[in-house]
Amino acid sequence: MLSKAQISLITSLQNKKFRLQHQIFVVEGIKSVLEFVNSSYKVQKIYATPQALTKLEKIPHNIKLEEVTEGEFQKISSLKNPQGALALVELPQNNKLDIAQLRGKHHIVLDDVQDPGNLGTIIRTAEWFGIKNIICSIGTVDAFNPKVVQATMGSLSRVQIYYVDLEKFIEETTLPTFGALLKGQSIYETAFGSEGLIIMGNEGNGIRPSLIPKIDKTVTIPRIGEAESLNVAVATTIFCSELSRQKLK
């Protein structure tokens, strides 16, 4: 039976302050829980309903597993339609960005992306296209926010997320920088080469003005219709697709 203390701890992890305090975050859903179990992350404990337990096979003995009722699970889940499996996972430690290791590849850079669903979709998209690193400004939404974790569908367990002082990072890097803006060279006429940083801006404001002069090349997705702008997750997907197309040529 779940105690009030357990329920209080798990529900408090909706808040970044308590995720940092306890150094753990929540993963929900059978598929996502199994993805983290089979990753480099350390899973502390899994809570599961009897029905979900039948689908959680081969859980290592060092991971605590507690069976809970459907009613109890409703109290700890943040989802409207819970799948009956929830894991407490330790936050990654010493997650410092080594700029030297970025050479020879493309990486996504996010400037103050705020929507959890957008970040989650970008992480999932990055994994699909083989991009292993996403570098975020300090003001970007926390990647371990439950809504972000849910939207990644397990991809967060394999994509590295870093939070940096973005202006300082761009100044220090020698990698080519490509900024996604409404005005710039067409993405389909831009040679992205073998390495570089693809910088995507905030949902409402785009890339911050102080960062634009530091960008080597501004790139745009040509607009044919009348829409004012593209969703940042959609735009990132188009950039990733074009990078992939150029590499496969």
Short mmCIF file of the C-alpha atoms (twelve columns), coordinates in Angstrom:
data_MODEL
# 
_entry.id   MODEL 
# 
loop_
_atom_site.group_PDB 
_atom_site.id 
_atom_site.type_symbol 
_atom_site.label_atom_id 
_atom_site.label_alt_id 
_atom_site.label_comp_id 
_atom_site.label_asym_id 
_atom_site.label_seq_id 
_atom_site.Cartn_x 
_atom_site.Cartn_y 
_atom_site.Cartn_z 
_atom_site.pdbx_PDB_model_num 
ATOM 1   C CA . MET A 1   0.000  0.000  0.000   1 
ATOM 2   C CA . LEU A 2   1.337  3.408  -0.968  1 
ATOM 3   C CA . SER A 3   2.061  5.704  1.956   1 
ATOM 4   C CA . LYS A 4   1.195  9.386  2.024   1 
ATOM 5   C CA . ALA A 5   4.932  10.126 1.989   1 
ATOM 6   C CA . GLN A 6   5.423  8.101  -1.214  1 
ATOM 7   C CA . ILE A 7   2.498  9.813  -2.915  1 
ATOM 8   C CA . SER A 8   3.738  13.220 -1.802  1 
ATOM 9   C CA . LEU A 9   7.266  12.545 -3.083  1 
ATOM 10  C CA . ILE A 10  6.152  11.291 -6.487  1 
ATOM 11  C CA . THR A 11  3.661  14.084 -7.099  1 
ATOM 12  C CA . SER A 12  6.200  16.704 -5.966  1 
ATOM 13  C CA . LEU A 13  8.469  15.648 -8.839  1 
ATOM 14  C CA . GLN A 14  6.160  17.509 -11.221 1 
ATOM 15  C CA . ASN A 15  8.105  20.541 -9.971  1 
ATOM 16  C CA . LYS A 16  11.714 21.149 -11.082 1 
ATOM 17  C CA . LYS A 17  12.673 22.361 -7.597  1 
ATOM 18  C CA . PHE A 18  11.900 18.963 -6.080  1 
ATOM 19  C CA . ARG A 19  13.444 17.025 -8.984  1 
ATOM 20  C CA . LEU A 20  16.698 18.817 -8.254  1 
ATOM 21  C CA . GLN A 21  16.292 18.406 -4.496  1 
ATOM 22  C CA . HIS A 22  15.767 14.639 -4.710  1 
ATOM 23  C CA . GLN A 23  17.865 14.160 -7.879  1 
ATOM 24  C CA . ILE A 24  15.180 11.990 -9.460  1 
ATOM 25  C CA . PHE A 25  12.499 12.342 -12.127 1 
ATOM 26  C CA . VAL A 26  9.399  10.428 -13.198 1 
ATOM 27  C CA . VAL A 27  8.977  8.225  -16.263 1 
ATOM 28  C CA . GLU A 28  5.495  6.936  -17.102 1 
ATOM 29  C CA . GLY A 29  4.252  4.307  -19.534 1 
ATOM 30  C CA . ILE A 30  5.294  0.692  -20.032 1 
ATOM 31  C CA . LYS A 31  7.387  1.328  -23.150 1 
ATOM 32  C CA . SER A 32  9.156  4.372  -21.705 1 
ATOM 33  C CA . VAL A 33  9.871  2.641  -18.384 1 
ATOM 34  C CA . LEU A 34  11.454 -0.311 -20.214 1 
ATOM 35  C CA . GLU A 35  13.517 2.067  -22.375 1 
ATOM 36  C CA . PHE A 36  15.058 3.608  -19.253 1 
ATOM 37  C CA . VAL A 37  15.543 0.208  -17.595 1 
ATOM 38  C CA . ASN A 38  17.641 -0.794 -20.614 1 
ATOM 39  C CA . SER A 39  19.623 2.451  -20.767 1 
ATOM 40  C CA . SER A 40  22.574 3.985  -18.944 1 
ATOM 41  C CA . TYR A 41  20.185 5.730  -16.524 1 
ATOM 42  C CA . LYS A 42  19.788 4.360  -13.010 1 
ATOM 43  C CA . VAL A 43  16.195 3.381  -12.244 1 
ATOM 44  C CA . GLN A 44  15.536 3.493  -8.505  1 
ATOM 45  C CA . LYS A 45  12.054 2.035  -8.328  1 
ATOM 46  C CA . ILE A 46  9.086  1.017  -10.446 1 
ATOM 47  C CA . TYR A 47  5.440  1.224  -9.377  1 
ATOM 48  C CA . ALA A 48  3.051  -0.912 -11.417 1 
ATOM 49  C CA . THR A 49  -0.509 -2.178 -11.398 1 
ATOM 50  C CA . PRO A 50  -1.133 -5.941 -11.674 1 
ATOM 51  C CA . GLN A 51  -2.064 -5.587 -15.350 1 
ATOM 52  C CA . ALA A 52  1.086  -3.614 -16.171 1 
ATOM 53  C CA . LEU A 53  3.284  -6.065 -14.271 1 
ATOM 54  C CA . THR A 54  2.520  -8.769 -16.833 1 
ATOM 55  C CA . LYS A 55  4.168  -6.560 -19.486 1 
ATOM 56  C CA . LEU A 56  7.214  -5.594 -17.426 1 
ATOM 57  C CA . GLU A 57  9.411  -8.590 -18.088 1 
ATOM 58  C CA . LYS A 58  13.058 -9.085 -17.149 1 
ATOM 59  C CA . ILE A 59  13.370 -6.183 -14.703 1 
ATOM 60  C CA . PRO A 60  16.855 -6.426 -13.082 1 
ATOM 61  C CA . HIS A 61  16.842 -7.555 -9.448  1 
ATOM 62  C CA . ASN A 62  18.599 -4.372 -8.311  1 
ATOM 63  C CA . ILE A 63  15.529 -2.293 -9.289  1 
ATOM 64  C CA . LYS A 64  12.818 -2.188 -6.643  1 
ATOM 65  C CA . LEU A 65  9.398  -3.117 -7.962  1 
ATOM 66  C CA . GLU A 66  6.206  -2.333 -6.042  1 
ATOM 67  C CA . GLU A 67  2.741  -3.476 -7.046  1 
ATOM 68  C CA . VAL A 68  -0.018 -0.917 -6.518  1 
ATOM 69  C CA . THR A 69  -3.756 -0.909 -7.093  1 
ATOM 70  C CA . GLU A 70  -5.404 1.004  -9.947  1 
ATOM 71  C CA . GLY A 71  -6.746 3.486  -7.398  1 
ATOM 72  C CA . GLU A 72  -3.329 4.059  -5.871  1 
ATOM 73  C CA . PHE A 73  -1.765 4.505  -9.290  1 
ATOM 74  C CA . GLN A 74  -4.271 7.219  -10.157 1 
ATOM 75  C CA . LYS A 75  -2.944 9.210  -7.195  1 
ATOM 76  C CA . ILE A 76  0.657  9.244  -8.475  1 
ATOM 77  C CA . SER A 77  0.115  9.451  -12.229 1 
ATOM 78  C CA . SER A 78  0.071  12.778 -14.080 1 
ATOM 79  C CA . LEU A 79  -1.598 11.274 -17.160 1 
ATOM 80  C CA . LYS A 80  -5.282 11.343 -18.067 1 
ATOM 81  C CA . ASN A 81  -5.055 7.741  -19.268 1 
ATOM 82  C CA . PRO A 82  -2.321 6.060  -17.182 1 
ATOM 83  C CA . GLN A 83  -0.721 2.847  -18.437 1 
ATOM 84  C CA . GLY A 84  -0.098 1.522  -14.940 1 
ATOM 85  C CA . ALA A 85  3.705  1.789  -14.894 1 
ATOM 86  C CA . LEU A 86  5.782  4.567  -13.339 1 
ATOM 87  C CA . ALA A 87  9.507  4.676  -12.625 1 
ATOM 88  C CA . LEU A 88  11.637 6.913  -10.444 1 
ATOM 89  C CA . VAL A 89  14.884 7.536  -12.318 1 
ATOM 90  C CA . GLU A 90  18.030 9.305  -11.126 1 
ATOM 91  C CA . LEU A 91  19.019 12.524 -12.862 1 
ATOM 92  C CA . PRO A 92  22.263 12.188 -14.859 1 
ATOM 93  C CA . GLN A 93  25.355 13.296 -12.947 1 
ATOM 94  C CA . ASN A 94  28.340 15.299 -14.234 1 
ATOM 95  C CA . ASN A 95  26.464 16.060 -17.430 1 
ATOM 96  C CA . LYS A 96  28.982 18.642 -18.663 1 
ATOM 97  C CA . LEU A 97  29.391 19.451 -22.324 1 
ATOM 98  C CA . ASP A 98  32.774 18.646 -23.853 1 
ATOM 99  C CA . ILE A 99  33.022 20.957 -26.864 1 
ATOM 100 C CA . ALA A 100 35.838 18.897 -28.371 1 
ATOM 101 C CA . GLN A 101 33.521 15.896 -28.684 1 
ATOM 102 C CA . LEU A 102 31.135 17.843 -30.909 1 
ATOM 103 C CA . ARG A 103 33.467 17.812 -33.909 1 
ATOM 104 C CA . GLY A 104 32.448 15.916 -37.019 1 
ATOM 105 C CA . LYS A 105 28.694 15.909 -36.379 1 
ATOM 106 C CA . HIS A 106 25.641 18.130 -36.401 1 
ATOM 107 C CA . HIS A 107 23.870 19.100 -33.195 1 
ATOM 108 C CA . ILE A 108 20.622 20.873 -32.359 1 
ATOM 109 C CA . VAL A 109 20.799 24.060 -30.288 1 
ATOM 110 C CA . LEU A 110 17.625 25.411 -28.653 1 
ATOM 111 C CA . ASP A 111 17.271 29.042 -27.633 1 
ATOM 112 C CA . ASP A 112 14.635 29.316 -24.889 1 
ATOM 113 C CA . VAL A 113 12.158 26.748 -26.230 1 
ATOM 114 C CA . GLN A 114 9.368  26.823 -23.632 1 
ATOM 115 C CA . ASP A 115 6.747  24.239 -24.511 1 
ATOM 116 C CA . PRO A 116 7.349  20.756 -23.005 1 
ATOM 117 C CA . GLY A 117 5.618  19.086 -25.934 1 
ATOM 118 C CA . ASN A 118 7.886  20.865 -28.402 1 
ATOM 119 C CA . LEU A 119 11.046 19.840 -26.561 1 
ATOM 120 C CA . GLY A 120 9.848  16.261 -26.233 1 
ATOM 121 C CA . THR A 121 9.060  16.076 -29.938 1 
ATOM 122 C CA . ILE A 122 12.443 17.589 -30.835 1 
ATOM 123 C CA . ILE A 123 14.246 14.985 -28.696 1 
ATOM 124 C CA . ARG A 124 12.314 12.180 -30.353 1 
ATOM 125 C CA . THR A 125 12.967 13.650 -33.808 1 
ATOM 126 C CA . ALA A 126 16.673 14.034 -33.065 1 
ATOM 127 C CA . GLU A 127 16.973 10.363 -32.211 1 
ATOM 128 C CA . TRP A 128 15.108 9.343  -35.379 1 
ATOM 129 C CA . PHE A 129 17.654 11.240 -37.486 1 
ATOM 130 C CA . GLY A 130 20.675 10.042 -35.492 1 
ATOM 131 C CA . ILE A 131 21.446 13.305 -33.684 1 
ATOM 132 C CA . LYS A 132 22.843 12.451 -30.263 1 
ATOM 133 C CA . ASN A 133 23.233 15.868 -28.620 1 
ATOM 134 C CA . ILE A 134 20.823 18.729 -27.979 1 
ATOM 135 C CA . ILE A 135 22.301 21.869 -26.454 1 
ATOM 136 C CA . CYS A 136 19.812 24.109 -24.659 1 
ATOM 137 C CA . SER A 137 19.918 27.618 -23.292 1 
ATOM 138 C CA . ILE A 138 19.437 27.943 -19.555 1 
ATOM 139 C CA . GLY A 139 15.946 29.320 -20.241 1 
ATOM 140 C CA . THR A 140 14.790 26.267 -22.196 1 
ATOM 141 C CA . VAL A 141 12.195 24.060 -20.490 1 
ATOM 142 C CA . ASP A 142 13.642 21.301 -18.289 1 
ATOM 143 C CA . ALA A 143 14.117 18.070 -20.257 1 
ATOM 144 C CA . PHE A 144 13.077 16.071 -17.170 1 
ATOM 145 C CA . ASN A 145 9.719  17.779 -16.874 1 
ATOM 146 C CA . PRO A 146 7.187  14.888 -16.918 1 
ATOM 147 C CA . LYS A 147 5.463  16.295 -20.013 1 
ATOM 148 C CA . VAL A 148 8.775  16.410 -21.879 1 
ATOM 149 C CA . VAL A 149 9.699  12.886 -20.780 1 
ATOM 150 C CA . GLN A 150 6.308  11.600 -21.898 1 
ATOM 151 C CA . ALA A 151 6.549  13.287 -25.300 1 
ATOM 152 C CA . THR A 152 9.963  11.749 -26.025 1 
ATOM 153 C CA . MET A 153 8.481  8.212  -25.871 1 
ATOM 154 C CA . GLY A 154 11.748 6.870  -24.446 1 
ATOM 155 C CA . SER A 155 14.139 8.769  -26.733 1 
ATOM 156 C CA . LEU A 156 15.361 10.843 -23.773 1 
ATOM 157 C CA . SER A 157 17.123 7.708  -22.532 1 
ATOM 158 C CA . ARG A 158 19.452 7.847  -25.559 1 
ATOM 159 C CA . VAL A 159 19.818 11.541 -26.469 1 
ATOM 160 C CA . GLN A 160 22.146 13.736 -24.407 1 
ATOM 161 C CA . ILE A 161 20.698 17.065 -23.246 1 
ATOM 162 C CA . TYR A 162 22.962 19.894 -22.095 1 
ATOM 163 C CA . TYR A 163 22.101 23.288 -20.594 1 
ATOM 164 C CA . VAL A 164 24.634 26.061 -21.199 1 
ATOM 165 C CA . ASP A 165 25.113 29.811 -21.327 1 
ATOM 166 C CA . LEU A 166 24.229 29.902 -25.004 1 
ATOM 167 C CA . GLU A 167 25.940 33.161 -25.989 1 
ATOM 168 C CA . LYS A 168 29.183 32.130 -24.299 1 
ATOM 169 C CA . PHE A 169 28.974 28.670 -25.889 1 
ATOM 170 C CA . ILE A 170 28.453 30.072 -29.407 1 
ATOM 171 C CA . GLU A 171 31.375 32.470 -28.918 1 
ATOM 172 C CA . GLU A 172 33.690 29.651 -27.807 1 
ATOM 173 C CA . THR A 173 32.804 27.055 -30.423 1 
ATOM 174 C CA . THR A 174 34.598 26.827 -33.763 1 
ATOM 175 C CA . LEU A 175 31.831 24.742 -35.319 1 
ATOM 176 C CA . PRO A 176 29.833 26.343 -38.148 1 
ATOM 177 C CA . THR A 177 26.558 27.805 -36.874 1 
ATOM 178 C CA . PHE A 178 23.295 27.793 -38.824 1 
ATOM 179 C CA . GLY A 179 20.400 29.859 -37.475 1 
ATOM 180 C CA . ALA A 180 16.772 29.138 -38.374 1 
ATOM 181 C CA . LEU A 181 15.199 32.498 -39.206 1 
ATOM 182 C CA . LEU A 182 12.317 33.788 -41.327 1 
ATOM 183 C CA . LYS A 183 14.823 35.571 -43.569 1 
ATOM 184 C CA . GLY A 184 17.908 33.796 -44.835 1 
ATOM 185 C CA . GLN A 185 19.186 31.403 -47.445 1 
ATOM 186 C CA . SER A 186 16.788 28.618 -48.424 1 
ATOM 187 C CA . ILE A 187 17.391 25.438 -46.462 1 
ATOM 188 C CA . TYR A 188 17.352 23.581 -49.788 1 
ATOM 189 C CA . GLU A 189 20.190 25.719 -51.161 1 
ATOM 190 C CA . THR A 190 22.332 25.543 -48.025 1 
ATOM 191 C CA . ALA A 191 25.287 23.163 -47.789 1 
ATOM 192 C CA . PHE A 192 25.440 22.036 -44.161 1 
ATOM 193 C CA . GLY A 193 28.727 20.176 -44.545 1 
ATOM 194 C CA . SER A 194 29.808 17.435 -42.162 1 
ATOM 195 C CA . GLU A 195 29.442 19.306 -38.862 1 
ATOM 196 C CA . GLY A 196 27.754 22.255 -37.264 1 
ATOM 197 C CA . LEU A 197 25.168 23.661 -34.892 1 
ATOM 198 C CA . ILE A 198 21.544 24.066 -35.969 1 
ATOM 199 C CA . ILE A 199 20.102 26.870 -33.827 1 
ATOM 200 C CA . MET A 200 16.331 26.958 -33.320 1 
ATOM 201 C CA . GLY A 201 14.603 29.839 -31.557 1 
ATOM 202 C CA . ASN A 202 11.875 30.467 -29.022 1 
ATOM 203 C CA . GLU A 203 8.262  29.739 -30.062 1 
ATOM 204 C CA . GLY A 204 7.164  33.385 -30.055 1 
ATOM 205 C CA . ASN A 205 10.355 35.393 -30.443 1 
ATOM 206 C CA . GLY A 206 12.686 33.215 -32.492 1 
ATOM 207 C CA . ILE A 207 16.432 33.404 -31.915 1 
ATOM 208 C CA . ARG A 208 17.363 36.199 -29.495 1 
ATOM 209 C CA . PRO A 209 18.658 39.343 -31.304 1 
ATOM 210 C CA . SER A 210 21.997 39.342 -29.447 1 
ATOM 211 C CA . LEU A 211 22.777 35.871 -30.802 1 
ATOM 212 C CA . ILE A 212 22.068 36.556 -34.481 1 
ATOM 213 C CA . PRO A 213 25.346 38.427 -35.222 1 
ATOM 214 C CA . LYS A 214 27.271 35.392 -33.915 1 
ATOM 215 C CA . ILE A 215 25.615 33.040 -36.417 1 
ATOM 216 C CA . ASP A 216 27.641 32.109 -39.499 1 
ATOM 217 C CA . LYS A 217 24.687 31.509 -41.808 1 
ATOM 218 C CA . THR A 218 20.997 32.321 -41.471 1 
ATOM 219 C CA . VAL A 219 18.730 29.716 -43.038 1 
ATOM 220 C CA . THR A 220 15.009 29.717 -43.759 1 
ATOM 221 C CA . ILE A 221 12.393 27.170 -44.770 1 
ATOM 222 C CA . PRO A 222 10.774 28.740 -47.850 1 
ATOM 223 C CA . ARG A 223 7.172  29.769 -47.252 1 
ATOM 224 C CA . ILE A 224 4.679  29.040 -50.021 1 
ATOM 225 C CA . GLY A 225 1.398  29.594 -48.180 1 
ATOM 226 C CA . GLU A 226 0.176  32.358 -45.870 1 
ATOM 227 C CA . ALA A 227 1.039  30.955 -42.418 1 
ATOM 228 C CA . GLU A 228 2.958  33.429 -40.280 1 
ATOM 229 C CA . SER A 229 5.436  30.897 -38.909 1 
ATOM 230 C CA . LEU A 230 6.152  27.215 -38.291 1 
ATOM 231 C CA . ASN A 231 5.995  25.397 -34.970 1 
ATOM 232 C CA . VAL A 232 9.577  25.015 -33.698 1 
ATOM 233 C CA . ALA A 233 9.315  21.220 -33.431 1 
ATOM 234 C CA . VAL A 234 8.042  21.005 -37.020 1 
ATOM 235 C CA . ALA A 235 10.789 23.345 -38.249 1 
ATOM 236 C CA . THR A 236 13.429 21.289 -36.421 1 
ATOM 237 C CA . THR A 237 12.115 18.145 -38.093 1 
ATOM 238 C CA . ILE A 238 12.482 19.757 -41.526 1 
ATOM 239 C CA . PHE A 239 16.058 20.798 -40.737 1 
ATOM 240 C CA . CYS A 240 16.914 17.295 -39.494 1 
ATOM 241 C CA . SER A 241 15.374 15.773 -42.619 1 
ATOM 242 C CA . GLU A 242 17.415 18.013 -44.920 1 
ATOM 243 C CA . LEU A 243 20.619 17.252 -43.002 1 
ATOM 244 C CA . SER A 244 19.890 13.556 -43.393 1 
ATOM 245 C CA . ARG A 245 19.127 13.934 -47.098 1 
ATOM 246 C CA . GLN A 246 22.438 15.698 -47.717 1 
ATOM 247 C CA . LYS A 247 24.388 13.047 -45.821 1 
ATOM 248 C CA . LEU A 248 22.745 10.250 -47.790 1 
ATOM 249 C CA . LYS A 249 23.459 11.791 -51.203 1 
# 
